[in-house]
Coordinates of C-alpha atoms in Angstrom, one line a residue:
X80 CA 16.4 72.7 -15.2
X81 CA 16.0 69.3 -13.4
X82 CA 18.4 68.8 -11.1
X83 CA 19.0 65.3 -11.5
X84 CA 19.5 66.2 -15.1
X85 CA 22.7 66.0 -16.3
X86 CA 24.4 68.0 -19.2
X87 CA 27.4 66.1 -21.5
X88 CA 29.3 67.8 -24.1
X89 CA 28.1 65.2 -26.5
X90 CA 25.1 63.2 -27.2
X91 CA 25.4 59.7 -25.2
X92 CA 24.1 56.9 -27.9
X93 CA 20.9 54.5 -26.7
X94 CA 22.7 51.5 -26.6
X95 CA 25.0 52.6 -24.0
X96 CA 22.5 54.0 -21.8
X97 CA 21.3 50.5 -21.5
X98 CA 24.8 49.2 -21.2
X99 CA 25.6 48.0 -17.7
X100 CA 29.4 49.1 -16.9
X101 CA 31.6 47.3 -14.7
X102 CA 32.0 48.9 -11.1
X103 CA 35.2 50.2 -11.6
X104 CA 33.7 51.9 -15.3
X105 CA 31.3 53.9 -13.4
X106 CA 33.8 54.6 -10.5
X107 CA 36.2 56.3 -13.0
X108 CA 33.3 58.1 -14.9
X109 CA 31.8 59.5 -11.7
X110 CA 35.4 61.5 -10.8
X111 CA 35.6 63.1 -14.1
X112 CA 32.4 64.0 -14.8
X113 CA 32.0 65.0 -10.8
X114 CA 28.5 62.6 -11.0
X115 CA 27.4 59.8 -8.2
X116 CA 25.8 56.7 -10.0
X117 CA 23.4 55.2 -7.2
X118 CA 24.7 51.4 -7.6
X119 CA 21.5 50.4 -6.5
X120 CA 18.7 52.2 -8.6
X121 CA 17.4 52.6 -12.1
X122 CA 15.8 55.7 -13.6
X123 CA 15.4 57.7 -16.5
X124 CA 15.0 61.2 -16.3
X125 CA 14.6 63.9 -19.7
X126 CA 16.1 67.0 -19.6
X127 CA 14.1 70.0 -20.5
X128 CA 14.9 71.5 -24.2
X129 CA 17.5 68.6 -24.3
X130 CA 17.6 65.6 -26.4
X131 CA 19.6 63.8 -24.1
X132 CA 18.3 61.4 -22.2
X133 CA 20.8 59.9 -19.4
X134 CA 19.6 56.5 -17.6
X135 CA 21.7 55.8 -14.2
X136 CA 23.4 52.3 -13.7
X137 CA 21.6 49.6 -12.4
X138 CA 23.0 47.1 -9.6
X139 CA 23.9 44.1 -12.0
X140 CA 21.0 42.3 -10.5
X141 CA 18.6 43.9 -11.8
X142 CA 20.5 44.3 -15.4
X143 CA 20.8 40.3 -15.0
X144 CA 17.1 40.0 -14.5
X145 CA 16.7 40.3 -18.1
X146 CA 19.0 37.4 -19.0
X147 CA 18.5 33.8 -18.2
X148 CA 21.1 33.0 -14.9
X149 CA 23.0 30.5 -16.3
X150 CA 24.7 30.0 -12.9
X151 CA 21.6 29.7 -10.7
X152 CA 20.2 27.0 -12.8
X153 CA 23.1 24.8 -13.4
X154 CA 23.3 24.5 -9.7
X155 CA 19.8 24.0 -8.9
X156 CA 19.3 21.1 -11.1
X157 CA 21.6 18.4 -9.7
X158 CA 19.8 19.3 -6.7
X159 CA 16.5 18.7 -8.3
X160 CA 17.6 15.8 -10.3
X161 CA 18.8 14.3 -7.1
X162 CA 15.3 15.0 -5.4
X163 CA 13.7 13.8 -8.4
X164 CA 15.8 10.0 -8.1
X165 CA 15.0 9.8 -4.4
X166 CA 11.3 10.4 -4.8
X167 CA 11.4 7.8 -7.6
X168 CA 13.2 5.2 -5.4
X169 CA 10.8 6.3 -2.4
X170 CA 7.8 5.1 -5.3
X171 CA 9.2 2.5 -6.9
X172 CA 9.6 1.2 -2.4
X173 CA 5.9 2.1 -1.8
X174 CA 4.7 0.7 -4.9
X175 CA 6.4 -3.1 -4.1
X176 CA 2.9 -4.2 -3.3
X177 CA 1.7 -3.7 -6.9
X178 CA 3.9 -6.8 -8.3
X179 CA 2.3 -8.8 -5.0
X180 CA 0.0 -11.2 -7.8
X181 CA 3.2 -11.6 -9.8
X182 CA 5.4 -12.6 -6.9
X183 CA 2.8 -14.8 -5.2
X184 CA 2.0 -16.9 -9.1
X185 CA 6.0 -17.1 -9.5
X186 CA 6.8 -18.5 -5.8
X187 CA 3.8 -20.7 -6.6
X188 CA 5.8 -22.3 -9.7
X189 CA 9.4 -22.2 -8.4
X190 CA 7.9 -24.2 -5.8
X191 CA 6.5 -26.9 -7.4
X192 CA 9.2 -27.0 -10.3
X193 CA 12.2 -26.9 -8.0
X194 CA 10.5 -27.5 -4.5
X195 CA 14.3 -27.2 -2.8
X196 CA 14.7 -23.4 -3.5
X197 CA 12.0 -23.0 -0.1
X198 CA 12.9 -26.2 1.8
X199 CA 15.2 -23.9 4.1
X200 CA 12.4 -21.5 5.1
X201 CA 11.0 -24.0 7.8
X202 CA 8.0 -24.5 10.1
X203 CA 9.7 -22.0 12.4
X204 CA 9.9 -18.8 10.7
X205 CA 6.4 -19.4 10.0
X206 CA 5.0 -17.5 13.3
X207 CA 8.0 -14.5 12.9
X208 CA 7.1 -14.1 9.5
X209 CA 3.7 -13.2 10.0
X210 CA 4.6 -11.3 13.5
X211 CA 6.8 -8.9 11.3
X212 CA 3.0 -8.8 8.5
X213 CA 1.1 -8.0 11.4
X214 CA 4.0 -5.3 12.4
X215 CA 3.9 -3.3 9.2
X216 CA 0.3 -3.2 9.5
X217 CA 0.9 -1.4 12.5
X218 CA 3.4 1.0 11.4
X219 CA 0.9 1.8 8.5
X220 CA -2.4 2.0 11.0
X221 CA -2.9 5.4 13.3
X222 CA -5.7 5.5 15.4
X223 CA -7.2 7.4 12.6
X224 CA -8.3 4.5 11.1
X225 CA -10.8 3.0 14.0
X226 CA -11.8 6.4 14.2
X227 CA -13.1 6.5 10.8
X228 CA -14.9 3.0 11.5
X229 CA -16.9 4.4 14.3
X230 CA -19.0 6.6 11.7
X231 CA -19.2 3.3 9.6
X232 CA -20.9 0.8 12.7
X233 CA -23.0 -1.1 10.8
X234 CA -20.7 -1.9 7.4
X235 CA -18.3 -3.1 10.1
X236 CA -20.9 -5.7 11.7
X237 CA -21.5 -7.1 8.2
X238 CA -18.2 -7.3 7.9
X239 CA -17.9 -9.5 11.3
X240 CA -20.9 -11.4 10.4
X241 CA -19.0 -12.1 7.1
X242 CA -15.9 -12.8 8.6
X243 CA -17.1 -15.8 12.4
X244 CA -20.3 -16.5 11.0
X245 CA -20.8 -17.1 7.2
X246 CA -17.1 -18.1 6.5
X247 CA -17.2 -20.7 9.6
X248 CA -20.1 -22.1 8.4
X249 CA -18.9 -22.7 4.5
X250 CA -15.6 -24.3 5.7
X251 CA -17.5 -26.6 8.0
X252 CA -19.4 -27.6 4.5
X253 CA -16.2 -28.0 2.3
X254 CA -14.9 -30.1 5.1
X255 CA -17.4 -32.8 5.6
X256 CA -17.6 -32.6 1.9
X257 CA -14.2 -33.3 1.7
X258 CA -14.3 -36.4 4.2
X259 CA -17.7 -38.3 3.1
X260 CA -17.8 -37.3 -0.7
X261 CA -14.2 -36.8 -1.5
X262 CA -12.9 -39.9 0.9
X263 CA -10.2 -37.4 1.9
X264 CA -8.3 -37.9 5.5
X265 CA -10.4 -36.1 8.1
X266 CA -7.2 -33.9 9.1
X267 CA -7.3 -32.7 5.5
X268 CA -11.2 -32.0 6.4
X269 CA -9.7 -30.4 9.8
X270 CA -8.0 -27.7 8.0
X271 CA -10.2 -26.6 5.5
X272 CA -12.1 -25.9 9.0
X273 CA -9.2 -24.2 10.5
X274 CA -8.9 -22.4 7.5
X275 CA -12.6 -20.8 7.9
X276 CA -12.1 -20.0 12.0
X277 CA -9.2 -17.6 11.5
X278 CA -9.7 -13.5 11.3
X279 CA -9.1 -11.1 8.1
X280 CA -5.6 -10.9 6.1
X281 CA -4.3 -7.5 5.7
X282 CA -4.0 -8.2 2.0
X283 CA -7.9 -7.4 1.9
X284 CA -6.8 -4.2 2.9
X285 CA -4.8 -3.7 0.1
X286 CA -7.1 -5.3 -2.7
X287 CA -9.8 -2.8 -1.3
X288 CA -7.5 0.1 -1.6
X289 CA -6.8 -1.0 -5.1
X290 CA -10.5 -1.2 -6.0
X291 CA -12.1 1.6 -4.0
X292 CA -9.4 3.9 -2.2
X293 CA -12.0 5.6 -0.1
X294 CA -13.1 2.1 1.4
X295 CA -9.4 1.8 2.7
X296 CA -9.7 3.0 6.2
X297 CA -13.0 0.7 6.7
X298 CA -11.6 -2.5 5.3
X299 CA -8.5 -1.8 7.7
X300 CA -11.0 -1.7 10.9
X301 CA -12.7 -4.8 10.0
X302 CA -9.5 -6.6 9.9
X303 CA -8.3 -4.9 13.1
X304 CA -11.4 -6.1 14.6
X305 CA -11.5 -9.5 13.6
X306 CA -7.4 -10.1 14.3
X307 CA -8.2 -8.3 17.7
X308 CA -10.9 -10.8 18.8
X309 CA -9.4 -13.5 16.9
X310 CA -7.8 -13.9 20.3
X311 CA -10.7 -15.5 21.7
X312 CA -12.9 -16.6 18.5
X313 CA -10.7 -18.6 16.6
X314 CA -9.9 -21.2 19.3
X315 CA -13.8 -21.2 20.0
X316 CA -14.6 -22.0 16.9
X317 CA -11.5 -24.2 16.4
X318 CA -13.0 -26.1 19.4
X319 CA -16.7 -26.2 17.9
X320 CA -15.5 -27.3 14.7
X321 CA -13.1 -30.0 14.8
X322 CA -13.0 -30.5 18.5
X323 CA -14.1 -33.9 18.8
X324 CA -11.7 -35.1 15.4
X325 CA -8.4 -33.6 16.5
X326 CA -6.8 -32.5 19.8
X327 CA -6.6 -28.2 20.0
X328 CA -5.2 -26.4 22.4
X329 CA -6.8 -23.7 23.0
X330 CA -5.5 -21.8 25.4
X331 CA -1.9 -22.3 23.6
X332 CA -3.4 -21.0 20.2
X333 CA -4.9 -17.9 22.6
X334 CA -1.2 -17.5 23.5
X335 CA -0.1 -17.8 19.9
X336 CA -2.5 -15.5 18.7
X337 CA -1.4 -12.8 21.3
X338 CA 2.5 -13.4 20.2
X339 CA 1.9 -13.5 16.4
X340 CA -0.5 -10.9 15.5
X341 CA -1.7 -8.6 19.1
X342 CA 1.7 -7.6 19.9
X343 CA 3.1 -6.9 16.5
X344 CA 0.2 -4.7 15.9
X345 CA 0.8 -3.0 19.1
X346 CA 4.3 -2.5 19.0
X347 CA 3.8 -0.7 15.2
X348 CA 1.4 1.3 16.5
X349 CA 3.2 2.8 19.1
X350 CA 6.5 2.9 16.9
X351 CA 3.8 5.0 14.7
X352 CA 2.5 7.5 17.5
X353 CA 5.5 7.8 19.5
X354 CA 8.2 7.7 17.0
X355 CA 6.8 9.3 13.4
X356 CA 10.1 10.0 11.8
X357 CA 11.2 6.6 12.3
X358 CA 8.5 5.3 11.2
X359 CA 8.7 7.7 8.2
X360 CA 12.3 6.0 7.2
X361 CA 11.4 2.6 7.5
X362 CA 7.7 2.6 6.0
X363 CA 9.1 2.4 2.0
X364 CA 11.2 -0.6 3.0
X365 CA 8.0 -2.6 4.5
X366 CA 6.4 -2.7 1.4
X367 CA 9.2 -5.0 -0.6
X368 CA 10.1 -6.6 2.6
X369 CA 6.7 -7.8 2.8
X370 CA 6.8 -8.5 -0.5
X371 CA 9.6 -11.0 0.1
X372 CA 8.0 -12.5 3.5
X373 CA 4.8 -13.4 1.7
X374 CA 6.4 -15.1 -1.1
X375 CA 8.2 -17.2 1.1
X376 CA 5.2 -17.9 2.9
X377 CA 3.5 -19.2 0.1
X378 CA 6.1 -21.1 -1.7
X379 CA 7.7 -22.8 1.5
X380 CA 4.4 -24.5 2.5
X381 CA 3.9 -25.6 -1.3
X382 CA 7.5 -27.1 -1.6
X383 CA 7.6 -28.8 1.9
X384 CA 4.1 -30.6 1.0
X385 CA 4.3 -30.8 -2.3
X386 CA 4.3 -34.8 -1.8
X387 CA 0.9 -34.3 -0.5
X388 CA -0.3 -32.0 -3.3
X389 CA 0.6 -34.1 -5.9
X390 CA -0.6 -37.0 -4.0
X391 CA -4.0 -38.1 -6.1
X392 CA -6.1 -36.2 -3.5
X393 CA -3.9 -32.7 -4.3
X394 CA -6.8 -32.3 -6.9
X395 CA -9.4 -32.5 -5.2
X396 CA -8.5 -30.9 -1.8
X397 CA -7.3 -27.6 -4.2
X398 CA -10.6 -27.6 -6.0
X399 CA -12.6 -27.8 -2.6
X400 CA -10.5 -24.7 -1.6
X401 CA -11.3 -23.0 -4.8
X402 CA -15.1 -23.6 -3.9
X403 CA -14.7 -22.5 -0.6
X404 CA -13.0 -19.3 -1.4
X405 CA -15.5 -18.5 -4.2
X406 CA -18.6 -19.0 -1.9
X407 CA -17.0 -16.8 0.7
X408 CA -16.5 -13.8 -2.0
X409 CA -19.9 -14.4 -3.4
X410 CA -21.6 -14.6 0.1
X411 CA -19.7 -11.5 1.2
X412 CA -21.0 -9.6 -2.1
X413 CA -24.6 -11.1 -1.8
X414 CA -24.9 -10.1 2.0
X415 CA -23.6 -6.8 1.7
X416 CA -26.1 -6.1 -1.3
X417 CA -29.2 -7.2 0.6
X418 CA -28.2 -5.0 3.3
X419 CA -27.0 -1.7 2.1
X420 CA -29.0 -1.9 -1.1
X421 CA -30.7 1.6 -0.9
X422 CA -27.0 2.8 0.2
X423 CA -25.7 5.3 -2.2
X424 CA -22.1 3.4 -2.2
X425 CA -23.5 0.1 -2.5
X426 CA -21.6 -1.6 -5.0
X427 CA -17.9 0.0 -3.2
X428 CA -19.3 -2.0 0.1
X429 CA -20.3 -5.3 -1.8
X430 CA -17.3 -5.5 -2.6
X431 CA -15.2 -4.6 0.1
X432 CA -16.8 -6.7 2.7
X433 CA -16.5 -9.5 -0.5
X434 CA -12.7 -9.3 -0.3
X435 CA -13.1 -9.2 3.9
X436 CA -15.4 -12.0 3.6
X437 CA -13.0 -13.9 0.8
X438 CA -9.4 -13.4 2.3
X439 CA -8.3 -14.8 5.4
X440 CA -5.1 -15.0 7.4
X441 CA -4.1 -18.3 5.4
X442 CA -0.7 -17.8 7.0
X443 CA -1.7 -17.4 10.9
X444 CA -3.9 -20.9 10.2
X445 CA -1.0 -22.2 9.2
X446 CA 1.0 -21.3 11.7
X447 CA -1.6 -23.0 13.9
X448 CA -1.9 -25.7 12.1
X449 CA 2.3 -26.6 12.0
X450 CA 2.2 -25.8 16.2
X451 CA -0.7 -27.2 17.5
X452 CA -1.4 -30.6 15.1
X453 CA 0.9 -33.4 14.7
X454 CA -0.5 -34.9 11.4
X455 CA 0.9 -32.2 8.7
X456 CA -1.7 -32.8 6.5
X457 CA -3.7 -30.4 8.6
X458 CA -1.4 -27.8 7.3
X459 CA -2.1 -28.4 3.5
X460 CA -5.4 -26.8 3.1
X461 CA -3.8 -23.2 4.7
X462 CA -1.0 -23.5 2.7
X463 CA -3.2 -24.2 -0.7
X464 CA -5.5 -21.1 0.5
X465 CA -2.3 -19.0 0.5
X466 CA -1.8 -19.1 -3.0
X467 CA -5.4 -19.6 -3.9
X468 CA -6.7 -16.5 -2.0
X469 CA -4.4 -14.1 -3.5
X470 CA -4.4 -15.1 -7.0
X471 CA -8.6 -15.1 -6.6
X472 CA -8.7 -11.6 -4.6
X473 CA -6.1 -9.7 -6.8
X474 CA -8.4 -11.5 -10.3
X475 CA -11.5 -9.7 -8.3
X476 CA -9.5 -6.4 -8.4
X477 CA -8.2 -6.4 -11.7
X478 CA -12.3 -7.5 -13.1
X479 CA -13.4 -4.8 -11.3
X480 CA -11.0 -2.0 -11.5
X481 CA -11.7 -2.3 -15.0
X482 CA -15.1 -2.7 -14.7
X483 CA -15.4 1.1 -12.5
X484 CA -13.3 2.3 -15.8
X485 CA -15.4 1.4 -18.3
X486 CA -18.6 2.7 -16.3
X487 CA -16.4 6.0 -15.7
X488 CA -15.5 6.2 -19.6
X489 CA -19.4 5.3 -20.8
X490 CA -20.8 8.1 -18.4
X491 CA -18.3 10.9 -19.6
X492 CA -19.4 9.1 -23.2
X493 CA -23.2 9.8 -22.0
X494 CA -22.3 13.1 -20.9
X495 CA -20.6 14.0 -24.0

């Protein structure tokens, strides 16, 4: 006979040889029948010429295992629901930039319809305004980024050409046009000028990632390299410009340039390398914050000269800034297209050097504009380019994010 069998003086039914006793049950069970249960194992064994077939108690564990545990997910789920919220907060933070179009078009109308709700935001929170821009740029830049640009050298030189050659050129257009056709003030002239002299906006960046993702890190170099030797271009071309109309100072604007936009970017790039889990906290609180900062920027230029926009040449110097922003996109998309034209991304580069070529620091040439000129009206052209840039660039990404769908969808349809 087995010796792990065990013999009972009646049959033991099924059911309560699957039945898992308490520990005290199988305590007072071992004494009388003079039989140690391992608490720990399960077998089955069949006794020779016996009909008996005696299972040994498993650990309640195990028996548990066939039963949902009630326990274990009632308190697992708070957890996870509380995971879940955070992550959606920590989205709903990130994804602030997606209502940018929306904020930028409703601080454009609260500005003109009640022009007092941005008086307060003055001429001198202008430059630390865009200092803290430039600063979440760096947070979100690693040097990852310029790496990436290095394999991309010549993209990045269109780019540049796009950016201190073609764009300079157009504004110096629009702004005689403005002055010998239009009979505008030459400071108005002035600024459409400024306007064209002054390196990439980061919103570019954004547009591109929104349009072609894997053009992101590229798009971010170009504006890096453009704000970097913005330093020494813009008051260059400032100087070529509209030297001889208006007084510049260049080497104060140098100095501006270094305070507004080099030093935040430094400064968040080193927070980024240096300090990453800091950086981790406050990156999904940049996002609305910047948000907020650009909305102001628009609407507080609008409502402090909205005497001059709705002066009878407000027409006329906004649709010369349309024209000038829609030659720069085209000109971007054109250039790009003659020169990469047997590239097998093409049409991704067309149009990210279209929005680099299109979208400008609006705000940094008004900041120039408020600090180095004494006629305001200098200011007015930047401060219609604010508005008119971003509601232009973010159209381009909504025509053709929904153009790249409707190619995807046909070629799956093709496929099919």
């Amino acid at each position: 006979m087995n010796p792990n069998a065990v013999a009972l003086k009646r049959p033991l039914p099924l059911s309560a040889a699957f039945h898992r006793p308490s520990a005290a049950l199988i305590h007072r069970r071992s004494d009388c029948c003079s039989v140690a249960f391992p608490a720990a194992s399960s077998t089955a064994t069949w006794s020779k010429g016996s009909r008996v077939l005696v299972a040994r108690c498993s650990s309640a564990k195990t028996a548990d295992s066939f039963e949902p545990d009630r326990t274990r997910e009632d308190a697992f789920v708070p957890g996870q629901e509380v995971e879940r919220k955070d992550t959606d907060v920590l989205k709903i933070l990130r994804g602030a930039n997606s209502i940018l179009p929306h904020v930028v078009l409703a601080s454009t109308v609260l500005a003109l319809v009640y022009p007092p709700s941005f008086m307060w935001f003055t001429n001198r929170y202008y430059a630390p305004a865009l200092g803290f821009l430039m600063f979440a740029v760096g947070v979100n830049s690693s040097p990852k980024d310029f790496t990436e640009a290095v394999k991309r050298p010549d993209a990045i030189a269109i780019g540049y050409v796009g950016q201190f050659i073609i764009k300079p050129l157009l504004g110096y257009i629009f702004g005689t046009i403005s002055v010998s056709t239009f009979n505008l003030p030459a400071s108005l002239g002035a600024g459409i000028m400024l306007v064209s002299c002054v390196s990439g906006a980061q919103l570019s960046n954004y547009a591109t990632y929104l349009t072609d993702p894997p053009m992101a890190p590229l798009s971010i170099v170009m504006t890096s390299l453009s704000t970097a030797t913005a330093v020494f271009v813009t008051p260059m071309l400032s100087l070529l410009l509209i030297g001889k109309k208006l007084p510049v100072d260049v080497k104060g604007m140098m100095s501006s340039i270094m305070q507004i936009v080099v030093a935040p970017i430094a400064a968040g790039l080193l927070l980024n390398r240096f300090f990453p889990r800091f950086c981790g906290a406050i990156q999904p609180f940049l996002p609305p914050l910047s948000v907020f900062v650009t909305a102001l920027c628009v609407g507080s230029p609008l409502a402090i000269n909205i005497g001059a926009i709705m002066s009878p040449f407000g027409i006329a110097i906004v649709l010369l800034i349309f024209g000038f922003h829609a030659a720069s996109f085209m000109s971007g998309y054109s250039l790009a297209g003659v020169v990469f034209q047997k590239s097998a991304d093409v049409k991704a580069l067309q149009r990210t050097i279209s929005f680099e070529t299109g979208m400008q620091s609006s705000l940094l040439a008004l900041a120039l504009a408020n600090t180095f000129f004494q006629d305001p009206l200098v200011g007015v052209p930047a401060a219609i380019s604010v508005v008119l840039m971003s509601l232009m660039g973010f159209a381009l990404v909504m025509i053709w994010s929904k153009r790249k769908q409707q190619m995807h969808f046909d070629g799956i349809s093709m496929r099919n």
